[in-house]
Short mmCIF file of C-alpha atoms in Angstrom, two decimals:
data_model
loop_
_atom_site.label_atom_id
_atom_site.label_comp_id
_atom_site.label_asym_id
_atom_site.label_seq_id
_atom_site.Cartn_x
_atom_site.Cartn_y
_atom_site.Cartn_z
CA MET A 25 27.46 5.75 9.61
CA PRO A 26 28.22 3.20 6.82
CA GLY A 27 29.04 3.93 3.19
CA PRO A 28 29.13 5.59 0.82
CA TYR A 29 28.53 2.66 -1.50
CA ARG A 30 29.93 2.65 -5.02
CA MET A 31 27.86 1.28 -7.90
CA ARG A 32 28.62 1.02 -11.58
CA LEU A 33 26.22 2.96 -13.82
CA TRP A 34 27.13 2.25 -17.44
CA ASN A 35 30.55 3.89 -17.98
CA ALA A 36 30.60 5.78 -14.66
CA TRP A 37 30.89 5.07 -10.96
CA VAL A 38 28.22 6.53 -8.65
CA GLU A 39 28.48 6.91 -4.89
CA VAL A 40 25.30 6.16 -2.97
CA GLU A 41 25.16 7.82 0.45
CA PRO A 42 23.03 5.83 2.93
CA THR A 43 20.66 8.11 4.79
CA PRO A 44 18.62 7.32 7.94
CA ASP A 45 15.58 9.05 6.43
CA LEU A 46 12.92 6.43 7.21
CA ARG A 47 9.70 8.32 7.95
CA SER A 48 7.03 5.64 8.16
CA VAL A 49 6.96 1.91 8.67
CA LEU A 50 4.00 -0.19 7.55
CA VAL A 51 3.66 -3.18 9.84
CA GLU A 52 1.78 -6.33 8.93
CA LEU A 53 0.67 -7.54 12.36
CA THR A 54 -0.97 -10.54 10.70
CA ASN A 55 -1.80 -11.76 7.24
CA ARG A 56 -4.98 -13.42 8.50
CA CYS A 57 -8.35 -11.84 7.72
CA ASN A 58 -11.92 -12.16 8.93
CA LEU A 59 -13.22 -11.98 5.34
CA ASP A 60 -12.66 -13.92 2.14
CA CYS A 61 -13.38 -11.29 -0.52
CA ARG A 62 -13.67 -12.60 -4.05
CA MET A 63 -11.63 -9.74 -5.51
CA CYS A 64 -8.84 -9.79 -2.89
CA PHE A 65 -5.46 -11.03 -4.04
CA LYS A 66 -4.88 -12.52 -0.58
CA ARG A 67 -6.63 -15.57 -2.02
CA HIS A 68 -3.73 -16.04 -4.43
CA LEU A 69 -0.80 -15.73 -1.99
CA LYS A 70 1.62 -18.65 -1.77
CA ASP A 71 2.91 -17.75 1.73
CA PRO A 72 1.96 -19.29 5.09
CA GLN A 73 -0.31 -17.37 7.44
CA GLY A 74 0.80 -16.06 10.82
CA GLU A 75 0.89 -13.17 13.23
CA MET A 76 3.69 -11.08 14.67
CA ASP A 77 4.94 -11.92 18.16
CA PHE A 78 4.27 -8.92 20.37
CA ALA A 79 7.86 -9.03 21.63
CA LEU A 80 9.03 -8.71 18.02
CA PHE A 81 6.69 -5.75 17.51
CA GLU A 82 8.14 -3.99 20.54
CA LYS A 83 11.65 -4.77 19.30
CA LEU A 84 10.69 -3.09 16.01
CA LEU A 85 9.57 0.03 17.88
CA GLU A 86 12.92 0.13 19.69
CA ASP A 87 14.63 -0.18 16.30
CA LEU A 88 13.02 3.09 15.20
CA LYS A 89 14.96 5.24 17.68
CA PRO A 90 17.99 5.96 15.41
CA PHE A 91 15.75 7.44 12.67
CA PRO A 92 15.45 11.20 13.35
CA GLN A 93 12.65 11.74 10.80
CA MET A 94 10.51 8.79 11.91
CA GLU A 95 6.84 9.83 12.19
CA MET A 96 4.25 7.13 11.57
CA VAL A 97 3.77 3.47 12.45
CA TYR A 98 0.95 2.21 10.26
CA LEU A 99 -0.61 -1.19 10.94
CA ALA A 100 -1.57 -2.63 7.59
CA GLY A 101 -0.52 -5.21 5.04
CA ILE A 102 -2.28 -8.08 3.37
CA GLY A 103 -4.29 -9.17 6.41
CA GLU A 104 -6.72 -7.46 8.77
CA PRO A 105 -4.74 -5.96 11.71
CA THR A 106 -7.69 -6.07 14.10
CA CYS A 107 -7.49 -9.89 13.92
CA HIS A 108 -4.27 -9.73 15.95
CA PRO A 109 -5.07 -10.51 19.61
CA ARG A 110 -2.96 -7.54 20.81
CA PHE A 111 -4.04 -5.00 18.21
CA PHE A 112 -4.94 -2.31 20.76
CA ASP A 113 -1.76 -2.98 22.75
CA ALA A 114 0.22 -2.37 19.57
CA LEU A 115 -1.49 0.99 18.99
CA ALA A 116 -0.90 1.98 22.62
CA SER A 117 2.82 1.07 22.39
CA VAL A 118 3.21 3.24 19.29
CA LYS A 119 1.58 6.25 20.97
CA GLU A 120 3.57 5.75 24.19
CA ARG A 121 6.78 6.11 22.20
CA GLY A 122 5.63 9.39 20.69
CA TYR A 123 4.99 8.23 17.11
CA ALA A 124 1.86 8.83 15.07
CA ALA A 125 -0.26 5.68 14.84
CA GLY A 126 -2.51 4.54 12.02
CA PHE A 127 -4.08 1.42 10.60
CA SER A 128 -6.08 0.07 7.67
CA THR A 129 -9.16 -2.02 8.39
CA ASN A 130 -12.42 -3.36 7.03
CA GLY A 131 -13.92 -2.14 10.31
CA LEU A 132 -16.00 -5.21 11.02
CA ASN A 133 -14.17 -6.32 14.19
CA LEU A 134 -14.33 -3.05 16.06
CA GLY A 135 -17.91 -2.10 16.97
CA GLU A 136 -18.74 1.07 18.88
CA GLU A 137 -16.52 0.20 21.85
CA GLY A 138 -13.57 -0.52 19.59
CA TRP A 139 -13.96 2.70 17.63
CA GLU A 140 -14.21 4.64 20.91
CA ARG A 141 -10.90 3.15 22.08
CA VAL A 142 -9.31 4.16 18.78
CA VAL A 143 -10.45 7.77 19.21
CA VAL A 144 -9.64 8.10 22.92
CA MET A 145 -6.10 6.72 22.59
CA GLY A 146 -5.34 9.37 19.97
CA VAL A 147 -4.84 7.27 16.83
CA ASP A 148 -3.88 9.63 14.02
CA LEU A 149 -5.05 7.93 10.82
CA VAL A 150 -7.55 5.22 9.89
CA TYR A 151 -8.25 3.92 6.41
CA VAL A 152 -11.42 1.88 6.01
CA SER A 153 -11.16 -0.55 3.14
CA VAL A 154 -14.43 -0.72 1.25
CA ASP A 155 -12.45 -2.22 -1.63
CA TYR A 156 -15.28 -2.92 -4.04
CA LEU A 157 -18.52 -0.97 -4.12
CA PRO A 158 -20.67 -2.80 -6.69
CA ALA A 159 -23.14 -0.96 -8.86
CA ARG A 160 -25.64 -3.71 -8.05
CA ARG A 161 -26.12 -4.49 -4.38
CA GLY A 162 -25.44 -8.11 -3.52
CA ASP A 163 -22.72 -8.65 -6.11
CA LEU A 164 -19.94 -8.70 -3.53
CA GLY A 165 -20.82 -11.85 -1.63
CA HIS A 166 -20.32 -10.47 1.91
CA PRO A 167 -21.60 -7.52 4.01
CA LEU A 168 -18.47 -5.37 3.73
CA PRO A 169 -19.92 -2.17 2.20
CA GLU A 170 -22.73 -1.93 4.75
CA GLY A 171 -20.47 -2.83 7.69
CA ALA A 172 -17.71 -0.49 6.61
CA MET A 173 -20.09 2.43 6.07
CA GLU A 174 -21.68 1.81 9.47
CA GLY A 175 -18.21 1.79 11.04
CA ILE A 176 -17.31 5.12 9.43
CA GLY A 177 -20.54 6.62 10.75
CA LYS A 178 -19.84 5.36 14.29
CA LEU A 179 -16.29 6.69 14.21
CA GLN A 180 -17.36 10.14 13.03
CA GLU A 181 -20.14 10.31 15.61
CA ILE A 182 -17.73 9.41 18.44
CA LYS A 183 -15.34 12.14 17.26
CA ARG A 184 -18.13 14.74 17.12
CA ARG A 185 -19.56 13.73 20.48
CA GLY A 186 -16.22 14.02 22.25
CA GLY A 187 -14.86 16.99 20.30
CA PHE A 188 -11.94 14.97 18.90
CA ALA A 189 -10.15 16.06 15.73
CA ARG A 190 -8.41 12.74 15.24
CA PRO A 191 -8.13 10.29 13.64
CA SER A 192 -8.14 11.44 10.06
CA VAL A 193 -10.42 9.04 8.19
CA GLY A 194 -9.74 7.73 4.71
CA VAL A 195 -11.50 5.18 2.53
CA GLU A 196 -10.02 2.80 -0.04
CA VAL A 197 -12.19 1.93 -3.05
CA VAL A 198 -11.34 -0.38 -5.95
CA ALA A 199 -12.56 0.60 -9.41
CA SER A 200 -13.98 -2.06 -11.69
CA SER A 201 -15.84 -2.17 -14.97
CA GLU A 202 -19.03 -2.67 -12.95
CA ASN A 203 -18.81 0.30 -10.60
CA LEU A 204 -16.80 2.78 -12.73
CA GLU A 205 -19.66 5.12 -13.60
CA ASP A 206 -20.93 5.06 -10.01
CA LEU A 207 -17.59 6.16 -8.53
CA PRO A 208 -18.30 9.93 -8.51
CA GLU A 209 -21.54 9.46 -6.58
CA GLN A 210 -19.90 6.96 -4.25
CA VAL A 211 -17.05 9.41 -3.56
CA LYS A 212 -19.56 12.19 -2.86
CA LEU A 213 -21.40 9.88 -0.45
CA LEU A 214 -18.16 9.09 1.37
CA LEU A 215 -17.22 12.76 1.58
CA SER A 216 -20.68 13.57 2.93
CA LEU A 217 -19.82 11.28 5.85
CA GLY A 218 -16.94 13.62 6.67
CA VAL A 219 -14.06 11.41 5.54
CA ASP A 220 -10.78 13.25 4.96
CA ALA A 221 -9.52 11.26 1.98
CA VAL A 222 -10.62 8.75 -0.63
CA VAL A 223 -8.13 6.55 -2.49
CA ILE A 224 -9.39 4.93 -5.69
CA SER A 225 -7.35 2.10 -7.14
CA ASN A 226 -7.48 -0.26 -10.07
CA LEU A 227 -7.14 -4.00 -9.65
CA ILE A 228 -4.04 -5.97 -10.45
CA PRO A 229 -5.83 -9.06 -11.72
CA MET A 230 -4.69 -12.44 -10.43
CA ASP A 231 -6.92 -14.49 -12.70
CA GLU A 232 -9.04 -14.18 -15.81
CA GLU A 233 -12.23 -13.42 -13.86
CA GLN A 234 -10.59 -10.37 -12.27
CA ALA A 235 -9.12 -9.37 -15.62
CA GLU A 236 -12.65 -9.20 -17.01
CA ARG A 237 -13.51 -6.57 -14.36
CA THR A 238 -10.34 -4.50 -14.76
CA VAL A 239 -11.02 -1.14 -16.37
CA TYR A 240 -7.62 -0.29 -17.85
CA LEU A 241 -7.45 -3.62 -19.68
CA LYS A 242 -10.55 -2.68 -21.69
CA PRO A 243 -10.12 1.04 -22.21
CA ASP A 244 -13.29 2.90 -23.12
CA GLY A 245 -11.94 6.40 -23.65
CA GLU A 246 -15.19 8.37 -23.65
CA ARG A 247 -16.67 6.51 -20.70
CA ILE A 248 -13.51 6.91 -18.64
CA LYS A 249 -13.17 10.59 -19.57
CA ARG A 250 -16.72 11.31 -18.35
CA VAL A 251 -15.98 9.62 -15.02
CA LEU A 252 -12.58 11.31 -14.62
CA ASP A 253 -14.02 14.74 -15.37
CA ARG A 254 -16.57 14.27 -12.58
CA LEU A 255 -13.98 12.89 -10.14
CA HIS A 256 -11.54 15.74 -10.83
CA SER A 257 -14.38 18.21 -10.33
CA ILE A 258 -15.06 16.74 -6.88
CA ALA A 259 -11.36 16.70 -5.97
CA GLY A 260 -10.96 20.27 -7.25
CA ARG A 261 -13.29 21.53 -4.53
CA GLY A 262 -10.71 20.79 -1.86
CA ALA A 263 -11.42 17.13 -1.18
CA HIS A 264 -8.38 14.85 -0.91
CA VAL A 265 -9.24 12.30 -3.58
CA ARG A 266 -6.45 10.22 -5.12
CA ILE A 267 -7.37 9.10 -8.62
CA PRO A 268 -5.44 6.45 -10.57
CA SER A 269 -4.52 6.43 -14.23
CA PHE A 270 -6.68 4.30 -16.49
CA GLU A 271 -4.08 3.88 -19.21
CA LEU A 272 -0.39 3.10 -19.33
CA LYS A 273 1.72 6.26 -19.21
CA THR A 274 5.44 6.92 -19.32
CA GLU A 275 5.80 8.62 -15.94
CA ARG A 276 6.85 6.42 -13.02
CA ARG A 277 6.70 7.26 -9.33
CA CYS A 278 7.01 5.02 -6.26
CA ASP A 279 4.91 6.12 -3.29
CA PHE A 280 6.93 3.95 -0.90
CA ASP A 281 10.24 5.44 -1.98
CA GLU A 282 8.94 9.01 -2.19
CA SER A 283 7.56 8.77 1.35
CA SER A 284 10.66 6.95 2.71
CA SER A 285 8.59 4.01 3.90
CA ALA A 286 9.34 0.35 4.52
CA VAL A 287 7.14 -2.71 5.06
CA VAL A 288 7.76 -5.15 7.92
CA ARG A 289 5.96 -8.44 7.47
CA TRP A 290 4.41 -10.41 10.35
CA ASP A 291 7.50 -12.66 10.53
CA GLY A 292 9.95 -9.73 10.69
CA ALA A 293 11.01 -9.69 7.03
CA VAL A 294 11.69 -6.14 5.75
CA SER A 295 10.41 -5.44 2.24
CA PRO A 296 10.55 -2.20 0.25
CA CYS A 297 6.81 -2.20 -0.53
CA TYR A 298 3.62 -4.26 -0.45
CA ARG A 299 4.34 -5.71 -3.88
CA PHE A 300 7.43 -7.57 -2.66
CA SER A 301 6.09 -8.57 0.74
CA HIS A 302 4.46 -11.80 -0.48
CA THR A 303 4.63 -14.42 -3.22
CA TYR A 304 1.87 -14.61 -5.81
CA GLU A 305 1.17 -14.50 -9.54
CA GLU A 306 -0.39 -11.53 -11.29
CA LEU A 307 -1.54 -10.64 -14.78
CA VAL A 308 0.27 -7.62 -16.22
CA PHE A 309 -1.70 -6.58 -19.28
CA GLY A 310 -2.54 -10.23 -19.87
CA ARG A 311 0.97 -11.61 -19.17
CA ARG A 312 1.30 -13.95 -16.22
CA LYS A 313 4.10 -12.86 -13.89
CA ARG A 314 5.34 -14.39 -10.64
CA ILE A 315 6.22 -12.04 -7.80
CA ASN A 316 8.45 -13.73 -5.25
CA ALA A 317 8.59 -12.24 -1.76
CA PHE A 318 11.80 -10.24 -1.35
CA SER A 319 13.39 -9.08 1.88
CA PHE A 320 16.48 -6.98 2.60
CA GLY A 321 16.77 -8.57 6.03
CA ASN A 322 14.81 -9.63 9.08
CA ILE A 323 14.49 -7.65 12.31
CA ARG A 324 14.73 -10.92 14.23
CA ASP A 325 18.37 -11.12 13.19
CA GLU A 326 19.51 -7.48 12.91
CA SER A 327 18.29 -3.96 13.56
CA LEU A 328 16.05 -2.11 11.15
CA TYR A 329 18.70 0.62 11.07
CA ASP A 330 21.34 -1.80 9.80
CA ILE A 331 18.94 -3.17 7.19
CA TRP A 332 17.85 0.29 5.98
CA MET A 333 21.42 1.61 5.86
CA GLY A 334 22.90 -1.53 4.31
CA ARG A 335 24.34 -1.55 0.82
CA ASP A 336 21.62 -3.55 -0.93
CA TYR A 337 18.68 -1.53 0.41
CA SER A 338 20.45 1.83 -0.08
CA VAL A 339 21.33 1.03 -3.70
CA PHE A 340 17.80 -0.25 -4.34
CA ARG A 341 16.30 3.03 -3.10
CA PHE A 342 18.73 5.02 -5.27
CA VAL A 343 17.73 2.98 -8.32
CA VAL A 344 14.01 3.44 -7.67
CA LYS A 345 14.30 7.13 -6.80
CA ASN A 346 16.22 7.86 -10.00
CA TYR A 347 14.32 5.39 -12.21
CA VAL A 348 17.47 3.52 -13.19
CA TYR A 349 15.53 0.49 -14.36
CA PRO A 350 13.90 -0.58 -17.63
CA SER A 351 10.20 -0.73 -18.48
CA CYS A 352 9.04 -4.26 -19.24
CA THR A 353 5.42 -3.13 -19.44
CA ASP A 354 5.80 -1.47 -22.85
CA CYS A 355 8.98 -3.19 -24.10
CA HIS A 356 8.70 -4.66 -27.61
CA LEU A 357 10.72 -7.72 -26.50
CA GLN A 358 8.34 -8.79 -23.72
CA SER A 359 6.90 -11.69 -25.75
CA CYS A 360 10.30 -13.40 -26.03
CA CYS A 361 12.12 -12.26 -22.86
CA ASP A 362 12.50 -14.46 -19.79
CA PHE A 363 13.02 -11.48 -17.46
CA VAL A 364 9.29 -10.63 -17.65
CA LEU A 365 8.32 -14.01 -16.16
CA THR A 366 9.24 -12.97 -12.60
CA ALA A 367 10.21 -9.80 -10.73
CA ASP A 368 13.43 -11.38 -9.45
CA GLN A 369 15.73 -9.50 -11.83
CA ASP A 370 15.57 -7.25 -14.89
CA CYS A 371 17.80 -6.93 -17.95
CA TRP A 372 19.76 -4.09 -16.31
CA GLY A 373 20.76 -6.38 -13.43
CA ASN A 374 18.48 -4.92 -10.73
CA GLU A 375 17.33 -7.33 -8.01
CA PRO A 376 14.43 -7.26 -7.35
CA SER A 377 12.94 -5.60 -10.43
CA CYS A 378 10.37 -2.80 -10.48
CA ALA A 379 10.31 -2.77 -14.29
CA ASP A 380 6.76 -4.16 -14.51
CA CYS A 381 5.29 -2.44 -11.44
CA LEU A 382 1.81 -1.06 -12.04
CA TRP A 383 1.91 0.86 -8.74
CA SER A 384 4.73 2.98 -10.15
CA ARG A 385 2.60 3.70 -13.24
CA ASN A 386 -0.19 5.08 -11.02
CA LEU A 387 -2.60 2.38 -12.17
CA VAL A 388 -2.71 0.85 -8.69
CA LEU A 389 -2.75 2.98 -5.54
CA CYS A 390 -2.58 2.22 -1.86
CA PRO A 391 -2.79 4.54 1.16
CA VAL A 392 0.85 5.05 2.09
CA PRO A 393 0.56 7.60 4.94
CA ARG A 394 1.30 11.19 3.93
CA ARG A 395 1.68 14.18 6.18
CA THR A 396 -0.01 17.42 5.24
CA LYS A 397 0.50 20.62 7.18
CA ASP A 398 -1.60 19.58 10.17
CA ARG A 399 -2.58 15.92 9.74
CA PHE A 400 -1.92 12.58 8.06
CA VAL A 401 -3.96 11.40 5.07
#
């Protein structure tokens, strides 16, 4: 086992012990999608499109063997995994190797036969991305809400008919200024369909139009409090509902680091999270910021074990876990500092920088798989 690695922390030296504690890997089979949603930041990516070679996917699964705590292979990312021509083969390969399998989908490519295959092969977790449930029907520009809801109904009916307990079913919903007050009723509707979890997230706006719809950029304290009180009441009855913050708070927490997860892009690049898996520009409280894709290595060239246990990735995880990085988001120098222009580096020398990450501030959420006592959610 390599290491320990020494790093300088102000006037002290710290030893970072690399640990093979990877528990879940989120695999982007493809960054293609069968939809072109107006609110999706896929529209703003600067990267080429592609799909993972199946041989590379199987090599990745072999690379998981040295990780004793490895549990879940989750097919997700920026694209729609069911667009990959060997999507079902990928799920079958994961299950054959004894790992839990999950995926995130808009559900439109599956149909009843596809959902039945998902259930019968023993997939453990499915998140259906509804993304944006508008208060006024027809505002979205495509049939996603209706198709996704129909898919959830088919999946639950197949489970009931066959007496299957799996997969756990979650739903992702994006909050906007237009659907905020409808969220409690929408969550109750989703729970009435028997879903196991609902994840609500804010937008990270990529342009001014999205910024206009972003709730935390135009805080309305009383309106938000009414909605949050109703959402917390629903969640307090035992439902697994993840609710974001709607204002900037001091606390920081990285779901990817806390769950010991990594992202493998379609071309084999290994990133620490979704945020660094692609190149794009975002608006952070009105400031334009460029996020350049960052990788600690590529599984085409070396094993995932060597990448995970390497010095750079181990030190990065230590920094994130212990919050040894600044906060650009509420720094009084942000208007005159060049470090806030990209996430390449921060003023403490960290590369890449999480100092402006709105995921860590709980404003933006995504369904990183979590194990409860008897299931994944």
